[in-house]
Structure formats: C-alpha cells, structure tokens
Amino acid sequence: MNDRRYITRIFIPALGILHLFNFASLAEQVQRCMGSDGLLPAAEYVRRLWDDTGLSMLDRIVECPSLFLWFSSDAVLVGGAWLGVALAVLAGIGIYSRVCFAAMFVLYASYIEVGGLLYSFQWDSLILETTFLAILLPCSGLFFCNWRRGADPLTAWLFRWLMVRLYLESGLAKLFWGPDTWATLDAMRRYYETAPIPTVLGWVAHALPESWHQFETGATLCIEILGSTLIFAGLACRRLAFVIFTAFQTAILLTANYGIFNYTSLALHLFLLTDADIAGVCRLVPSLRARFADISAEPLRPRWWVYPLSLVIVVFSLIEFLMLAGGQAIHTTRVGQWGRYIHATHISSRYHLFGPIDPIRYEMVFEASPDFQTWYEYEFPYKAGALDRPPPFVAPHHPRVDFRLWFERYPLRWGNAAMPYPDASAAPQALPSYVGKLAVQLLEEPNLALRHFVNDPLNGTKPADVRITFYHYRMTRRGAPESKERYWDREKVGTLYVDPNLGKEGRPTAVPQRTTVRP
C-alpha cells in the first residue's frame, strides 16, 4: 500500500542535507589530505597503479573503481568536492533527486577509493549504501511538483534490511571480537575515555557509576542483537524499534563524534514508520492537519527494474556477511574472490562497529625543536591534546586526520621492550604512511604541515628536529580535587624521533634506543 509518500518526501531532503555536510567536510580537507602536497596524494596512488605493468585494465578498475583513476589533478579533486556540494543542494530542494543521488554515489565512491586510510570508515560505506538505495526511490522531479508516489514496499524493505545488517552485524561483532569487554559488561566503563573524539557530554558520562556502565553495556547488546529482530516483526514492533534505535543513536551522537554515521542512521529510521505515524503527530498541529488528510491507500508496485537490483543487493549483502563471520580462512575461497568484486561496487558492505573496546587511551603528540634541546607541542583541532580543552562537538564534520590518528595510538615497540619504553628513532617509512608524511612535512616543509594544526609554536621557524611523544590519556572526574579544571590527565610512555636519514643506503628503518643527536 502507498503509505510512504510523506516518509519518502522527508527522507530525500534529509539525505540531501547529509550529503551537503559530507561533501562540505570533504571540500575543506581534500587538498591537504589527498592533493599533490597532501598526506596521501591521490595522484601518486593512481600513478602506481598505471606503472604496475602486471595489472590488466580490469584489475586496475577493480582495485580502484574511481573517476580519479583517469583524472586526479588537484583542480579536479577540489572541483569534484564542490560539485558534490551543489548536487546535495539540488537533491535537498527536490530537483531530480534520483539523478543527483546517482551522481553523488559515483562521485563519493571515487573519493573513497583514492582517499586511502583517511577515507576508510564504515560510515563512508553506510552513506554510500544508503545513497544507492535512494536511487530506487521515486524521483522528486522539479521542486517536488506533482509528488504522488512514495517508496514502494520492496524498496522500503531494502532500507529496513540495511538497518538489520547494521545493528545485527555490529552486535554480533561485539560478542565475537570483544568477549572480554562486552560479555563481561565492562565495555562502556572504558568506552567514553577511549572513544576516538569524545564530546564534553562523553566526559560527563564517563564519571557515572560503574553499575550504570554495566547496564549500558548490556542494553547496547540487547538493542543491537535483539532489537534488530523487531524490524521485521510487524508495524507495532517497527514503531517500538524506531523509538529504541533513535534514542540509541541520539545518545551516541551526544557523547562522541562519528561524522555523519549517527545522522545517516537516524535518516534510515524513517522507513520504520508509515505516513499514518507522521500524520498522527502532525494532526496535532492545526496548520498541518489539512496536509495529511489525503493519505493514499492505492496499491503501489515496484517498477520492473527494482526486482533484479534488489536480488543483487540481497545476494551481495549475504556474501559480505559471510566475509565478516567466516574469519580469515574465507578470504582464500571462491567467496573471498567474489568479495573483492562486490567491494568494488560499494552497494553492500559489512558493519562491525566497536567490536573490542580498548582499555587504555594512547595519544600521539607531535613536537618540534629549533635547537635540539627545547621542545614545543603542536595542537590538532579536535583530538585529545591540551588537558584543559573541553572535548569538542564536531560532527557531522569528520576531521579525517584527527580521527584516524586514534587508530595509530599504540607506541611502536622495538623487540620486547615493555612500556614505558626507551626513546627510539625511526624512519618515516616505519610509520603509517600519512603519519610519516606529516612528520617529514613538519621537518622540511612546515607551511604544509601547519594546515593540520591550530598553532605554530615556532612562529614560522623551521624545526631542527621532530619527534612524536606518546602519552597515556585519562579523563578526569568533574569536581575531583585532582582535576584542577582539566578534562584530561596524561602520563608519558615513550618518545619516537623521526629521522629521515634512517632507511637510506641500507640503514635500518628503526633504532631501539636513541643515543645520538643529529647535528
């Protein structure tokens, strides 16, 4: 029955607004992240693919299904991001939404493929998969004129199928990958302190009693695993699922910053409702009562091409689930070979959010010295740094470098050195690629590196030496005497000096202990 006309009418602008924030965030960072002078240059990655004579054209396309495989100049990268902003605006105001969503799907997938580690998050996959499903929705036409049709039952089912996979896979990953934290009800006690970019409300929540954190942990498992069963259990259960999942996502976005992830999830929740649910609320407002008086009950069948696409989506998603649940062994099977091609399409993904929860928060702090003796810290805009700076609210903007550095938080260990470990030196090649590039830029071209920081403690002076100091960060508790107006305490656990001379002329890329100072 056609009872999703208004649901669809709300969803299309909502997804357009999400893409507006998404592409605007991309435009703000694209030059310094993947430009020719960025941390992970797209042109350099594409050049390596073309220089590899062992790859066929099909191999190159499967490895990098991106428009930038042929066009990867800085002007194209920046222009493409602003084109995405324009397409998002057009979709949001209801100008040929299907065309806009199809173009944004291809465009954003192209950035994901050349963005490397900085654009490899599950919420990038989620908004791509959501955008592909939006192509199946009725086109908005021009400014939603003559809007008579909503999502057909099969398309609405696919949106709900995506929600089931998102929550169920994430819940199962918590049990299978993090049994020492989730099954023991210990995860949420650690979560707020170790979230990649927490908010100030996350800092407040961290101080709640341990019994509350145990309840949160159990409730999270129940919501994701048991709550996902409500989605296909009838209209009344879907309404209950809408309330539960919406409260769940709201709590997450208030306490941590995950870019567009929570907002995309909230938009998906609309397909748990019907027009009657929207009308029931809006009829309480006199000015909206007449608008919702003509809810249609006419039969609505999917267009013929929706059926084969739906079959492809379901099959691909089942294979992705097998890739998630089957462990490493499945990657060597025929299913694993299929998974390589499925991944290249971006129309189905796997989700395993917050499996293991880390017990300790380590942070990398970049430091530079003008004289090899005095060291000054560089401050990132959003990641944990200054102890008295409140954890920020930044989503739906997604600061890629600040966020990704959380994944490189563990100090490098040489041999069996225990923590805290002695000072060490390493070549940039021994570090994650973008971390090594940032350290080299700070040492050799500080004007480029400073684009990622909010301060220049050397006031334009070129550093003589650069190092990365690792700290164990702990959240303070509000009102505790030792907090002293601070949100964090920290303890040094080691220092890594970045030495570009290592790794050259047969030299080792890492030295366990720093015993000399470069002249």
Short mmCIF file of N, CA, C and O in Angstrom, two decimals, residues 3-92:
data_model
loop_
_atom_site.label_atom_id
_atom_site.label_comp_id
_atom_site.label_asym_id
_atom_site.label_seq_id
_atom_site.Cartn_x
_atom_site.Cartn_y
_atom_site.Cartn_z
N ASP A 3 1.73 3.99 1.53
CA ASP A 3 1.64 4.75 2.77
C ASP A 3 2.99 5.32 3.16
O ASP A 3 3.27 5.53 4.33
N ARG A 4 3.85 5.58 2.16
CA ARG A 4 5.19 6.11 2.45
C ARG A 4 5.49 7.36 1.63
O ARG A 4 6.65 7.70 1.42
N ARG A 5 4.46 8.03 1.13
CA ARG A 5 4.69 9.21 0.30
C ARG A 5 5.36 10.31 1.10
O ARG A 5 6.34 10.92 0.66
N TYR A 6 4.85 10.55 2.31
CA TYR A 6 5.44 11.63 3.12
C TYR A 6 6.75 11.19 3.77
O TYR A 6 7.66 12.00 3.95
N ILE A 7 6.84 9.91 4.10
CA ILE A 7 8.12 9.40 4.62
C ILE A 7 9.22 9.64 3.59
O ILE A 7 10.31 10.13 3.90
N THR A 8 8.94 9.28 2.34
CA THR A 8 9.91 9.46 1.27
C THR A 8 10.19 10.94 1.04
O THR A 8 11.33 11.34 0.79
N ARG A 9 9.14 11.75 1.12
CA ARG A 9 9.28 13.20 0.91
C ARG A 9 10.17 13.83 1.98
O ARG A 9 10.89 14.80 1.71
N ILE A 10 10.17 13.28 3.16
CA ILE A 10 11.05 13.77 4.23
C ILE A 10 12.46 13.21 4.07
O ILE A 10 13.46 13.92 4.28
N PHE A 11 12.55 11.94 3.67
CA PHE A 11 13.86 11.29 3.59
C PHE A 11 14.76 11.91 2.52
O PHE A 11 15.96 12.09 2.74
N ILE A 12 14.20 12.23 1.36
CA ILE A 12 15.03 12.74 0.26
C ILE A 12 15.75 14.03 0.65
O ILE A 12 16.97 14.14 0.49
N PRO A 13 15.05 15.06 1.18
CA PRO A 13 15.79 16.25 1.63
C PRO A 13 16.75 15.95 2.77
O PRO A 13 17.83 16.55 2.84
N ALA A 14 16.37 15.02 3.66
CA ALA A 14 17.26 14.69 4.78
C ALA A 14 18.58 14.12 4.27
O ALA A 14 19.66 14.50 4.73
N LEU A 15 18.50 13.21 3.29
CA LEU A 15 19.73 12.65 2.73
C LEU A 15 20.50 13.70 1.95
O LEU A 15 21.74 13.70 1.96
N GLY A 16 19.80 14.60 1.29
CA GLY A 16 20.50 15.70 0.62
C GLY A 16 21.27 16.57 1.59
O GLY A 16 22.41 16.97 1.33
N ILE A 17 20.67 16.87 2.75
CA ILE A 17 21.36 17.67 3.76
C ILE A 17 22.57 16.93 4.31
O ILE A 17 23.64 17.52 4.54
N LEU A 18 22.42 15.63 4.52
CA LEU A 18 23.57 14.83 4.98
C LEU A 18 24.72 14.90 3.99
O LEU A 18 25.89 15.07 4.38
N HIS A 19 24.41 14.78 2.72
CA HIS A 19 25.47 14.87 1.71
C HIS A 19 26.04 16.28 1.62
O HIS A 19 27.22 16.45 1.29
N LEU A 20 25.23 17.27 1.93
CA LEU A 20 25.74 18.64 1.95
C LEU A 20 26.85 18.77 2.99
O LEU A 20 27.94 19.29 2.70
N PHE A 21 26.61 18.27 4.20
CA PHE A 21 27.65 18.30 5.23
C PHE A 21 28.82 17.40 4.84
O PHE A 21 29.98 17.74 5.08
N ASN A 22 28.51 16.26 4.24
CA ASN A 22 29.55 15.29 3.90
C ASN A 22 30.51 15.86 2.86
O ASN A 22 31.74 15.79 3.02
N PHE A 23 29.98 16.42 1.79
CA PHE A 23 30.84 16.96 0.74
C PHE A 23 31.50 18.27 1.18
O PHE A 23 32.61 18.57 0.75
N ALA A 24 30.83 19.06 2.01
CA ALA A 24 31.47 20.27 2.53
C ALA A 24 32.67 19.91 3.40
O ALA A 24 33.72 20.55 3.34
N SER A 25 32.53 18.86 4.23
CA SER A 25 33.65 18.38 5.03
C SER A 25 34.77 17.88 4.13
O SER A 25 35.96 18.12 4.39
N LEU A 26 34.41 17.19 3.06
CA LEU A 26 35.40 16.71 2.10
C LEU A 26 36.12 17.89 1.44
O LEU A 26 37.36 17.89 1.32
N ALA A 27 35.37 18.89 1.01
CA ALA A 27 35.96 20.04 0.33
C ALA A 27 36.95 20.77 1.23
O ALA A 27 37.99 21.27 0.76
N GLU A 28 36.66 20.83 2.52
CA GLU A 28 37.55 21.53 3.46
C GLU A 28 38.87 20.80 3.65
O GLU A 28 39.88 21.43 3.98
N GLN A 29 38.90 19.49 3.41
CA GLN A 29 40.09 18.70 3.72
C GLN A 29 40.77 18.07 2.52
O GLN A 29 41.87 17.54 2.64
N VAL A 30 40.13 18.11 1.34
CA VAL A 30 40.60 17.29 0.23
C VAL A 30 42.02 17.66 -0.21
O VAL A 30 42.84 16.77 -0.50
N GLN A 31 42.35 18.95 -0.22
CA GLN A 31 43.67 19.36 -0.69
C GLN A 31 44.77 18.86 0.24
O GLN A 31 45.78 18.31 -0.19
N ARG A 32 44.57 19.02 1.55
CA ARG A 32 45.63 18.65 2.48
C ARG A 32 45.65 17.16 2.79
O ARG A 32 46.63 16.66 3.35
N CYS A 33 44.59 16.45 2.43
CA CYS A 33 44.57 15.01 2.67
C CYS A 33 45.00 14.21 1.45
O CYS A 33 45.80 13.28 1.57
N MET A 34 44.45 14.55 0.27
CA MET A 34 44.77 13.74 -0.91
C MET A 34 45.22 14.54 -2.11
O MET A 34 45.33 14.00 -3.22
N GLY A 35 45.51 15.82 -1.92
CA GLY A 35 46.08 16.62 -3.00
C GLY A 35 47.53 16.24 -3.26
O GLY A 35 48.13 15.42 -2.56
N SER A 36 48.13 16.86 -4.26
CA SER A 36 49.51 16.52 -4.63
C SER A 36 50.50 16.81 -3.52
O SER A 36 51.55 16.17 -3.44
N ASP A 37 50.20 17.77 -2.64
CA ASP A 37 51.06 18.06 -1.49
C ASP A 37 50.41 17.60 -0.19
O ASP A 37 50.80 18.04 0.89
N GLY A 38 49.43 16.70 -0.30
CA GLY A 38 48.73 16.20 0.88
C GLY A 38 49.41 15.01 1.51
O GLY A 38 50.49 14.57 1.08
N LEU A 39 48.78 14.46 2.52
CA LEU A 39 49.38 13.35 3.26
C LEU A 39 49.30 12.03 2.50
O LEU A 39 50.19 11.18 2.63
N LEU A 40 48.23 11.83 1.73
CA LEU A 40 48.08 10.62 0.92
C LEU A 40 47.69 11.05 -0.49
O LEU A 40 46.51 11.00 -0.87
N PRO A 41 48.64 11.49 -1.30
CA PRO A 41 48.31 12.05 -2.62
C PRO A 41 47.60 11.04 -3.51
O PRO A 41 48.10 9.94 -3.76
N ALA A 42 46.43 11.42 -3.99
CA ALA A 42 45.67 10.53 -4.87
C ALA A 42 46.42 10.29 -6.18
O ALA A 42 46.43 9.17 -6.70
N ALA A 43 47.03 11.33 -6.72
CA ALA A 43 47.73 11.20 -8.00
C ALA A 43 48.88 10.20 -7.88
O ALA A 43 49.16 9.45 -8.82
N GLU A 44 49.54 10.19 -6.74
CA GLU A 44 50.65 9.25 -6.54
C GLU A 44 50.14 7.82 -6.50
O GLU A 44 50.75 6.90 -7.07
N TYR A 45 49.02 7.60 -5.83
CA TYR A 45 48.43 6.27 -5.77
C TYR A 45 48.00 5.80 -7.16
O TYR A 45 48.26 4.66 -7.56
N VAL A 46 47.35 6.68 -7.91
CA VAL A 46 46.91 6.33 -9.25
C VAL A 46 48.11 6.05 -10.16
O VAL A 46 48.09 5.12 -10.97
N ARG A 47 49.16 6.82 -9.99
CA ARG A 47 50.35 6.61 -10.82
C ARG A 47 50.95 5.24 -10.58
O ARG A 47 51.40 4.57 -11.53
N ARG A 48 50.95 4.80 -9.35
CA ARG A 48 51.50 3.46 -9.06
C ARG A 48 50.67 2.37 -9.74
O ARG A 48 51.21 1.38 -10.21
N LEU A 49 49.36 2.57 -9.79
CA LEU A 49 48.52 1.58 -10.47
C LEU A 49 48.83 1.52 -11.96
O LEU A 49 48.90 0.44 -12.55
N TRP A 50 49.00 2.69 -12.57
CA TRP A 50 49.29 2.71 -14.01
C TRP A 50 50.70 2.21 -14.30
O TRP A 50 50.95 1.63 -15.36
N ASP A 51 51.63 2.40 -13.37
CA ASP A 51 53.01 1.97 -13.59
C ASP A 51 53.18 0.46 -13.39
O ASP A 51 54.19 -0.10 -13.81
N ASP A 52 52.22 -0.17 -12.72
CA ASP A 52 52.31 -1.61 -12.48
C ASP A 52 51.88 -2.35 -13.75
O ASP A 52 50.70 -2.53 -14.03
N THR A 53 52.85 -2.78 -14.52
CA THR A 53 52.56 -3.43 -15.80
C THR A 53 51.95 -4.81 -15.62
O THR A 53 51.42 -5.38 -16.58
N GLY A 54 52.01 -5.36 -14.42
CA GLY A 54 51.42 -6.67 -14.18
C GLY A 54 49.91 -6.63 -14.01
O GLY A 54 49.27 -7.69 -13.93
N LEU A 55 49.32 -5.44 -13.95
CA LEU A 55 47.88 -5.29 -13.78
C LEU A 55 47.21 -5.07 -15.12
O LEU A 55 47.66 -4.25 -15.93
N SER A 56 46.13 -5.78 -15.35
CA SER A 56 45.32 -5.52 -16.53
C SER A 56 44.41 -4.32 -16.25
O SER A 56 44.30 -3.85 -15.11
N MET A 57 43.75 -3.83 -17.28
CA MET A 57 42.83 -2.71 -17.08
C MET A 57 41.71 -3.09 -16.12
O MET A 57 41.31 -2.29 -15.27
N LEU A 58 41.21 -4.33 -16.23
CA LEU A 58 40.16 -4.77 -15.31
C LEU A 58 40.68 -4.78 -13.89
O LEU A 58 39.97 -4.36 -12.96
N ASP A 59 41.91 -5.25 -13.68
CA ASP A 59 42.49 -5.27 -12.34
C ASP A 59 42.58 -3.87 -11.77
O ASP A 59 42.32 -3.64 -10.59
N ARG A 60 42.99 -2.93 -12.60
CA ARG A 60 43.10 -1.53 -12.13
C ARG A 60 41.74 -0.98 -11.73
O ARG A 60 41.61 -0.29 -10.72
N ILE A 61 40.73 -1.29 -12.54
CA ILE A 61 39.40 -0.76 -12.24
C ILE A 61 38.84 -1.41 -10.97
O ILE A 61 38.22 -0.74 -10.15
N VAL A 62 39.05 -2.72 -10.80
CA VAL A 62 38.58 -3.38 -9.58
C VAL A 62 39.35 -2.88 -8.37
O VAL A 62 38.77 -2.68 -7.29
N GLU A 63 40.65 -2.63 -8.53
CA GLU A 63 41.46 -2.12 -7.43
C GLU A 63 41.08 -0.69 -7.09
O GLU A 63 41.08 -0.29 -5.93
N CYS A 64 40.74 0.09 -8.09
CA CYS A 64 40.39 1.50 -7.86
C CYS A 64 39.24 1.90 -8.78
O CYS A 64 39.45 2.56 -9.80
N PRO A 65 38.00 1.50 -8.46
CA PRO A 65 36.85 1.90 -9.28
C PRO A 65 36.48 3.35 -9.02
O PRO A 65 35.56 3.67 -8.27
N SER A 66 37.22 4.24 -9.62
CA SER A 66 37.12 5.66 -9.31
C SER A 66 37.29 6.50 -10.57
O SER A 66 38.07 6.16 -11.47
N LEU A 67 36.55 7.60 -10.64
CA LEU A 67 36.75 8.55 -11.74
C LEU A 67 38.16 9.11 -11.74
O LEU A 67 38.69 9.49 -12.79
N PHE A 68 38.77 9.15 -10.56
CA PHE A 68 40.10 9.74 -10.44
C PHE A 68 41.21 8.80 -10.92
O PHE A 68 42.38 9.16 -10.89
N LEU A 69 40.82 7.62 -11.36
CA LEU A 69 41.80 6.74 -11.99
C LEU A 69 42.30 7.38 -13.29
O LEU A 69 43.42 7.12 -13.73
N TRP A 70 41.48 8.22 -13.90
CA TRP A 70 41.86 8.90 -15.14
C TRP A 70 42.08 10.40 -14.94
O TRP A 70 42.82 11.01 -15.68
N PHE A 71 41.44 10.97 -13.94
CA PHE A 71 41.56 12.42 -13.71
C PHE A 71 41.83 12.63 -12.22
O PHE A 71 40.92 12.50 -11.39
N SER A 72 43.07 12.97 -11.88
CA SER A 72 43.42 13.06 -10.45
C SER A 72 44.19 14.32 -10.11
O SER A 72 44.92 14.35 -9.12
N SER A 73 44.05 15.36 -10.91
CA SER A 73 44.74 16.62 -10.59
C SER A 73 44.09 17.27 -9.38
O SER A 73 42.94 16.97 -9.02
N ASP A 74 44.81 18.20 -8.78
CA ASP A 74 44.27 18.90 -7.61
C ASP A 74 43.00 19.67 -7.95
O ASP A 74 42.05 19.71 -7.17
N ALA A 75 42.98 20.27 -9.13
CA ALA A 75 41.80 21.04 -9.53
C ALA A 75 40.57 20.14 -9.65
O ALA A 75 39.47 20.52 -9.23
N VAL A 76 40.77 18.94 -10.18
CA VAL A 76 39.66 18.00 -10.31
C VAL A 76 39.19 17.54 -8.94
O VAL A 76 37.98 17.44 -8.67
N LEU A 77 40.12 17.23 -8.03
CA LEU A 77 39.76 16.78 -6.69
C LEU A 77 38.97 17.84 -5.94
O LEU A 77 37.93 17.54 -5.33
N VAL A 78 39.43 19.07 -5.99
CA VAL A 78 38.74 20.14 -5.28
C VAL A 78 37.41 20.45 -5.97
O VAL A 78 36.37 20.61 -5.31
N GLY A 79 37.43 20.52 -7.30
CA GLY A 79 36.19 20.82 -8.03
C GLY A 79 35.14 19.75 -7.84
O GLY A 79 33.95 20.05 -7.73
N GLY A 80 35.57 18.47 -7.78
CA GLY A 80 34.62 17.39 -7.56
C GLY A 80 33.93 17.49 -6.22
O GLY A 80 32.73 17.19 -6.09
N ALA A 81 34.67 17.91 -5.18
CA ALA A 81 34.07 18.06 -3.86
C ALA A 81 32.99 19.15 -3.86
O ALA A 81 31.91 18.97 -3.29
N TRP A 82 33.28 20.26 -4.53
CA TRP A 82 32.28 21.33 -4.59
C TRP A 82 31.12 20.97 -5.52
O TRP A 82 29.99 21.42 -5.31
N LEU A 83 31.38 20.14 -6.52
CA LEU A 83 30.28 19.62 -7.34
C LEU A 83 29.36 18.78 -6.47
O LEU A 83 28.12 18.84 -6.61
N GLY A 84 29.93 17.98 -5.57
CA GLY A 84 29.12 17.20 -4.65
C GLY A 84 28.26 18.08 -3.76
O GLY A 84 27.09 17.74 -3.49
N VAL A 85 28.80 19.21 -3.32
CA VAL A 85 28.01 20.15 -2.52
C VAL A 85 26.82 20.65 -3.33
O VAL A 85 25.69 20.72 -2.82
N ALA A 86 27.07 21.01 -4.59
CA ALA A 86 25.98 21.52 -5.44
C ALA A 86 24.92 20.44 -5.68
O ALA A 86 23.71 20.72 -5.62
N LEU A 87 25.34 19.21 -5.93
CA LEU A 87 24.38 18.12 -6.14
C LEU A 87 23.55 17.88 -4.89
O LEU A 87 22.35 17.59 -4.96
N ALA A 88 24.19 17.98 -3.72
CA ALA A 88 23.48 17.78 -2.46
C ALA A 88 22.40 18.85 -2.27
O ALA A 88 21.29 18.56 -1.81
N VAL A 89 22.73 20.09 -2.63
CA VAL A 89 21.74 21.17 -2.52
C VAL A 89 20.56 20.90 -3.46
O VAL A 89 19.39 21.06 -3.08
N LEU A 90 20.87 20.48 -4.68
CA LEU A 90 19.79 20.21 -5.65
C LEU A 90 18.89 19.08 -5.15
O LEU A 90 17.66 19.16 -5.25
N ALA A 91 19.49 18.01 -4.64
CA ALA A 91 18.68 16.92 -4.10
C ALA A 91 17.86 17.38 -2.91
O ALA A 91 16.69 16.99 -2.76
N GLY A 92 18.43 18.19 -2.06
CA GLY A 92 17.75 18.65 -0.86
C GLY A 92 16.52 19.50 -1.15
O GLY A 92 15.54 19.45 -0.40
#
